[in-house]
Short mmCIF file of C-alpha atoms in Angstrom, two decimals:
data_model
loop_
_atom_site.label_atom_id
_atom_site.label_comp_id
_atom_site.label_asym_id
_atom_site.label_seq_id
_atom_site.Cartn_x
_atom_site.Cartn_y
_atom_site.Cartn_z
CA ALA A 1 -0.09 -0.18 -0.36
CA GLN A 2 1.33 3.56 -0.76
CA SER A 3 0.37 6.73 1.68
CA VAL A 4 1.30 10.47 2.22
CA ALA A 5 0.87 12.27 5.74
CA GLN A 6 0.55 16.21 5.67
CA PRO A 7 0.74 16.48 9.53
CA GLU A 8 -0.24 20.33 9.67
CA ASP A 9 -4.06 21.43 8.71
CA GLN A 10 -3.02 24.94 7.76
CA VAL A 11 0.72 27.07 7.50
CA ASN A 12 1.00 30.39 7.96
CA VAL A 13 3.74 32.84 7.11
CA ALA A 14 4.21 36.27 6.63
CA GLU A 15 4.96 37.41 3.02
CA GLY A 16 8.42 37.86 2.13
CA ASN A 17 9.29 34.88 4.94
CA PRO A 18 10.57 30.84 3.65
CA LEU A 19 7.95 28.48 3.40
CA THR A 20 8.07 25.08 3.81
CA VAL A 21 4.92 22.17 3.62
CA LYS A 22 5.90 18.73 5.16
CA CYS A 23 5.17 15.61 3.27
CA THR A 24 5.97 11.92 4.40
CA TYR A 25 5.24 8.79 2.58
CA SER A 26 5.13 5.70 2.67
CA VAL A 27 5.70 2.89 -0.55
CA SER A 28 7.12 -0.19 -1.57
CA GLY A 29 9.49 0.04 -3.83
CA ASN A 30 10.94 3.78 -5.42
CA PRO A 31 8.76 6.43 -4.92
CA TYR A 32 7.46 8.61 -8.02
CA LEU A 33 6.41 11.70 -5.61
CA PHE A 34 4.32 15.01 -6.78
CA TRP A 35 3.46 18.33 -4.97
CA TYR A 36 0.13 19.79 -6.83
CA VAL A 37 -1.73 23.01 -5.33
CA GLN A 38 -5.55 23.89 -5.78
CA TYR A 39 -7.16 27.07 -5.64
CA PRO A 40 -10.86 27.47 -4.76
CA ASN A 41 -13.41 25.12 -7.03
CA ARG A 42 -10.47 24.42 -9.40
CA GLY A 43 -8.85 21.49 -10.13
CA LEU A 44 -4.98 20.63 -9.46
CA GLN A 45 -2.16 22.65 -10.91
CA PHE A 46 0.90 20.57 -10.99
CA LEU A 47 3.89 21.75 -9.67
CA LEU A 48 6.70 19.32 -9.66
CA LYS A 49 7.92 15.81 -9.17
CA TYR A 50 10.43 13.96 -8.13
CA ILE A 51 11.61 10.14 -10.28
CA THR A 52 15.26 10.01 -9.80
CA GLY A 53 18.49 11.96 -9.64
CA ASP A 54 19.22 14.98 -7.66
CA ASN A 55 17.26 15.11 -3.95
CA LEU A 56 16.61 18.65 -4.92
CA VAL A 57 13.77 19.16 -7.31
CA LYS A 58 12.90 22.54 -8.95
CA GLY A 59 9.46 23.11 -9.74
CA SER A 60 6.70 26.01 -11.09
CA TYR A 61 6.27 29.55 -9.79
CA GLY A 62 9.77 28.86 -7.56
CA PHE A 63 8.78 26.36 -5.56
CA GLU A 64 11.37 23.35 -4.80
CA ALA A 65 10.76 19.94 -2.57
CA GLU A 66 13.78 17.68 -0.81
CA PHE A 67 14.20 14.74 -1.65
CA ASN A 68 14.80 12.76 1.37
CA LYS A 69 14.99 8.73 1.26
CA SER A 70 15.94 7.75 4.76
CA GLN A 71 13.04 10.03 6.43
CA THR A 72 10.62 9.06 3.46
CA SER A 73 9.97 13.43 3.06
CA PHE A 74 9.18 15.37 0.27
CA HIS A 75 9.19 18.72 1.53
CA LEU A 76 7.87 21.49 -0.45
CA LYS A 77 9.83 24.90 0.22
CA LYS A 78 9.76 28.65 -1.59
CA PRO A 79 12.58 30.65 -0.09
CA SER A 80 10.01 34.05 -0.28
CA ALA A 81 6.40 33.43 -0.16
CA LEU A 82 4.05 35.33 -1.98
CA VAL A 83 -0.17 36.65 -0.86
CA SER A 84 -0.81 34.51 -4.36
CA ASP A 85 0.59 31.26 -2.98
CA SER A 86 -2.06 31.13 -0.90
CA ALA A 87 -3.97 28.03 -1.61
CA LEU A 88 -4.52 24.54 -0.67
CA TYR A 89 -1.13 22.09 -1.59
CA PHE A 90 -1.34 18.41 -2.22
CA CYS A 91 1.41 15.87 -1.40
CA ALA A 92 1.27 12.37 -3.50
CA VAL A 93 3.22 9.45 -4.28
CA ARG A 94 3.04 6.26 -6.78
CA THR A 95 5.63 3.96 -7.72
CA TYR A 96 6.51 2.32 -11.06
CA GLY A 97 3.80 0.44 -12.79
CA ASN A 98 1.67 1.44 -10.24
CA ASN A 99 -0.84 4.35 -11.87
CA ARG A 100 -2.72 5.34 -9.30
CA LEU A 101 -1.81 8.64 -7.33
CA ALA A 102 -1.96 7.46 -3.14
CA PHE A 103 -3.05 11.54 -2.05
CA GLY A 104 -2.28 13.53 1.64
CA LYS A 105 -5.18 15.40 3.15
CA GLY A 106 -3.60 18.85 1.72
CA ASN A 107 -2.73 21.92 3.31
CA GLN A 108 -3.78 25.21 3.55
CA VAL A 109 -1.11 27.64 3.14
CA VAL A 110 -2.40 30.91 3.98
CA VAL A 111 0.35 34.02 3.30
CA ILE A 112 -0.04 36.95 5.15
CA PRO A 113 0.15 40.06 3.89
CA ASP B 1 -2.47 23.08 -26.12
CA ALA B 2 -5.72 22.81 -24.43
CA GLY B 3 -5.51 21.07 -21.45
CA VAL B 4 -7.91 18.50 -19.63
CA THR B 5 -11.53 19.27 -20.18
CA GLN B 6 -14.61 17.92 -18.15
CA SER B 7 -17.88 19.09 -18.36
CA PRO B 8 -20.33 19.53 -16.81
CA THR B 9 -18.88 22.08 -14.37
CA HIS B 10 -21.29 21.41 -11.74
CA LEU B 11 -24.35 19.13 -11.58
CA ILE B 12 -27.00 18.89 -8.92
CA LYS B 13 -28.80 15.24 -8.72
CA THR B 14 -31.43 13.62 -6.86
CA ARG B 15 -30.76 10.69 -4.66
CA GLY B 16 -31.03 7.27 -6.82
CA GLN B 17 -30.36 8.89 -10.29
CA HIS B 18 -27.73 8.13 -12.49
CA VAL B 19 -25.13 11.10 -13.40
CA THR B 20 -22.39 10.78 -16.31
CA LEU B 21 -19.07 12.61 -16.58
CA ARG B 22 -17.06 13.26 -19.21
CA CYS B 23 -13.43 14.06 -20.05
CA SER B 24 -11.37 14.78 -22.57
CA PRO B 25 -7.75 14.33 -22.25
CA ILE B 26 -4.83 16.68 -23.28
CA SER B 27 -4.03 15.75 -26.83
CA GLY B 28 -1.18 12.51 -27.38
CA HIS B 29 -2.12 11.43 -23.81
CA LYS B 30 -3.55 7.93 -23.74
CA SER B 31 -4.10 7.61 -20.20
CA VAL B 32 -7.34 8.81 -18.44
CA SER B 33 -7.76 8.70 -14.21
CA TRP B 34 -11.01 9.71 -12.57
CA TYR B 35 -10.53 10.87 -8.52
CA GLN B 36 -13.09 11.94 -6.19
CA GLN B 37 -12.32 14.60 -3.79
CA VAL B 38 -14.67 15.09 -1.06
CA LEU B 39 -14.77 18.63 0.64
CA GLY B 40 -11.83 19.21 3.20
CA GLN B 41 -9.68 15.76 1.50
CA GLY B 42 -7.33 14.78 -0.70
CA PRO B 43 -7.79 13.21 -3.90
CA GLN B 44 -9.04 9.57 -4.36
CA PHE B 45 -8.19 7.10 -6.75
CA ILE B 46 -11.69 5.25 -8.69
CA PHE B 47 -10.45 4.51 -11.83
CA GLN B 48 -7.65 4.26 -14.38
CA TYR B 49 -7.97 3.95 -18.64
CA TYR B 50 -5.28 3.21 -20.70
CA GLU B 51 -5.27 2.38 -24.37
CA LYS B 52 -9.31 1.93 -23.53
CA GLU B 53 -8.54 -0.65 -20.70
CA GLU B 54 -9.20 -0.69 -17.05
CA ARG B 55 -6.10 -0.42 -15.74
CA GLY B 56 -6.78 0.31 -11.60
CA ARG B 57 -9.93 0.70 -9.77
CA GLY B 58 -10.24 1.90 -5.88
CA ASN B 59 -11.53 1.51 -3.26
CA PHE B 60 -15.48 2.02 -4.47
CA PRO B 61 -18.63 0.41 -5.12
CA ASP B 62 -20.43 -1.19 -8.27
CA ARG B 63 -22.16 1.88 -9.01
CA PHE B 64 -19.13 3.33 -10.27
CA SER B 65 -18.23 3.07 -14.21
CA ALA B 66 -15.87 4.41 -16.49
CA ARG B 67 -15.43 3.37 -19.74
CA GLN B 68 -12.63 5.23 -22.48
CA PHE B 69 -12.93 5.98 -26.09
CA PRO B 70 -11.06 4.85 -29.27
CA ASN B 71 -10.23 8.56 -29.11
CA TYR B 72 -8.94 8.27 -25.45
CA SER B 73 -11.72 10.32 -23.73
CA SER B 74 -13.31 9.35 -21.16
CA GLU B 75 -16.69 9.11 -19.33
CA LEU B 76 -17.35 7.94 -15.59
CA ASN B 77 -20.90 6.54 -14.88
CA VAL B 78 -22.69 6.60 -11.40
CA ASN B 79 -26.07 5.22 -10.65
CA ALA B 80 -28.30 5.28 -7.58
CA LEU B 81 -26.70 8.25 -6.45
CA LEU B 82 -26.25 9.11 -2.66
CA LEU B 83 -25.90 11.88 -0.72
CA GLY B 84 -22.63 10.86 0.38
CA ASP B 85 -21.54 11.31 -3.85
CA SER B 86 -21.31 14.78 -3.24
CA ALA B 87 -18.01 15.33 -4.29
CA LEU B 88 -15.57 17.31 -7.10
CA TYR B 89 -14.53 14.43 -9.89
CA LEU B 90 -11.66 15.13 -11.08
CA CYS B 91 -9.82 13.64 -14.62
CA ALA B 92 -6.79 13.45 -14.87
CA SER B 93 -4.38 12.58 -17.85
CA SER B 94 -0.77 11.70 -18.47
CA HIS B 95 1.34 10.21 -20.79
CA GLU B 96 2.28 7.47 -19.01
CA ASP B 97 5.86 6.95 -20.17
CA ILE B 98 8.94 6.52 -17.95
CA LEU B 99 10.07 9.87 -18.01
CA ASN B 100 6.43 11.70 -18.63
CA THR B 101 4.70 10.12 -15.33
CA GLU B 102 2.98 13.70 -13.72
CA ALA B 103 -0.60 13.50 -14.32
CA PHE B 104 -2.32 16.55 -15.94
CA PHE B 105 -5.31 17.45 -13.68
CA GLY B 106 -8.82 18.98 -15.16
CA GLN B 107 -10.95 21.67 -13.38
CA GLY B 108 -13.24 19.14 -12.17
CA THR B 109 -17.02 18.48 -12.03
CA ARG B 110 -18.41 19.32 -8.98
CA LEU B 111 -21.69 17.01 -8.48
CA THR B 112 -24.22 17.73 -5.53
CA VAL B 113 -27.09 15.27 -4.47
CA VAL B 114 -29.49 16.42 -2.88
#
């Protein structure tokens, strides 16, 4: 079975400060890891992925994430948060040959002006 | 390029009725998946189709069914609707090759069962 845990319900950060959204995962085999963002009443928008290679991956809108195999984590980061980053963020995992994504419950990010 | 398109965007149905949701994948994508997102939760996998064949099914009752057409578009059907089926239904398409593994989602269909 594959699963994702996003331990915090909401992350509050002041505009201009670093933003971190935490994610830990559980899979059998090598993980494919993803971050998505969802704005109100919208679908999911792909931000970045880790498949293999460098542990630090860069994605859209200045976001990056670090894969840590020993801690089974894939935390999302942004050096300087914008008010427009306020949204719901989902971490997801799958494995090669298993096409279903397992999502975490999501983290609401609130960037305070 | 057009993204994943879903129709309708909103739908209100009565308990016991049947509903059909439609999805058109990104051009060139042969894999389509369906997810259910209940308010306050992450999306839950319902089905995946690849080249018109079912490749995976989540933990949903037989009232849920789907199919994929020769043009790779897909339909999700739900029979005998229950209040608990109220959710955002998301369709995702992907290449499903070893490098291009990310799924791209449509805007969803908001289903309300009353």
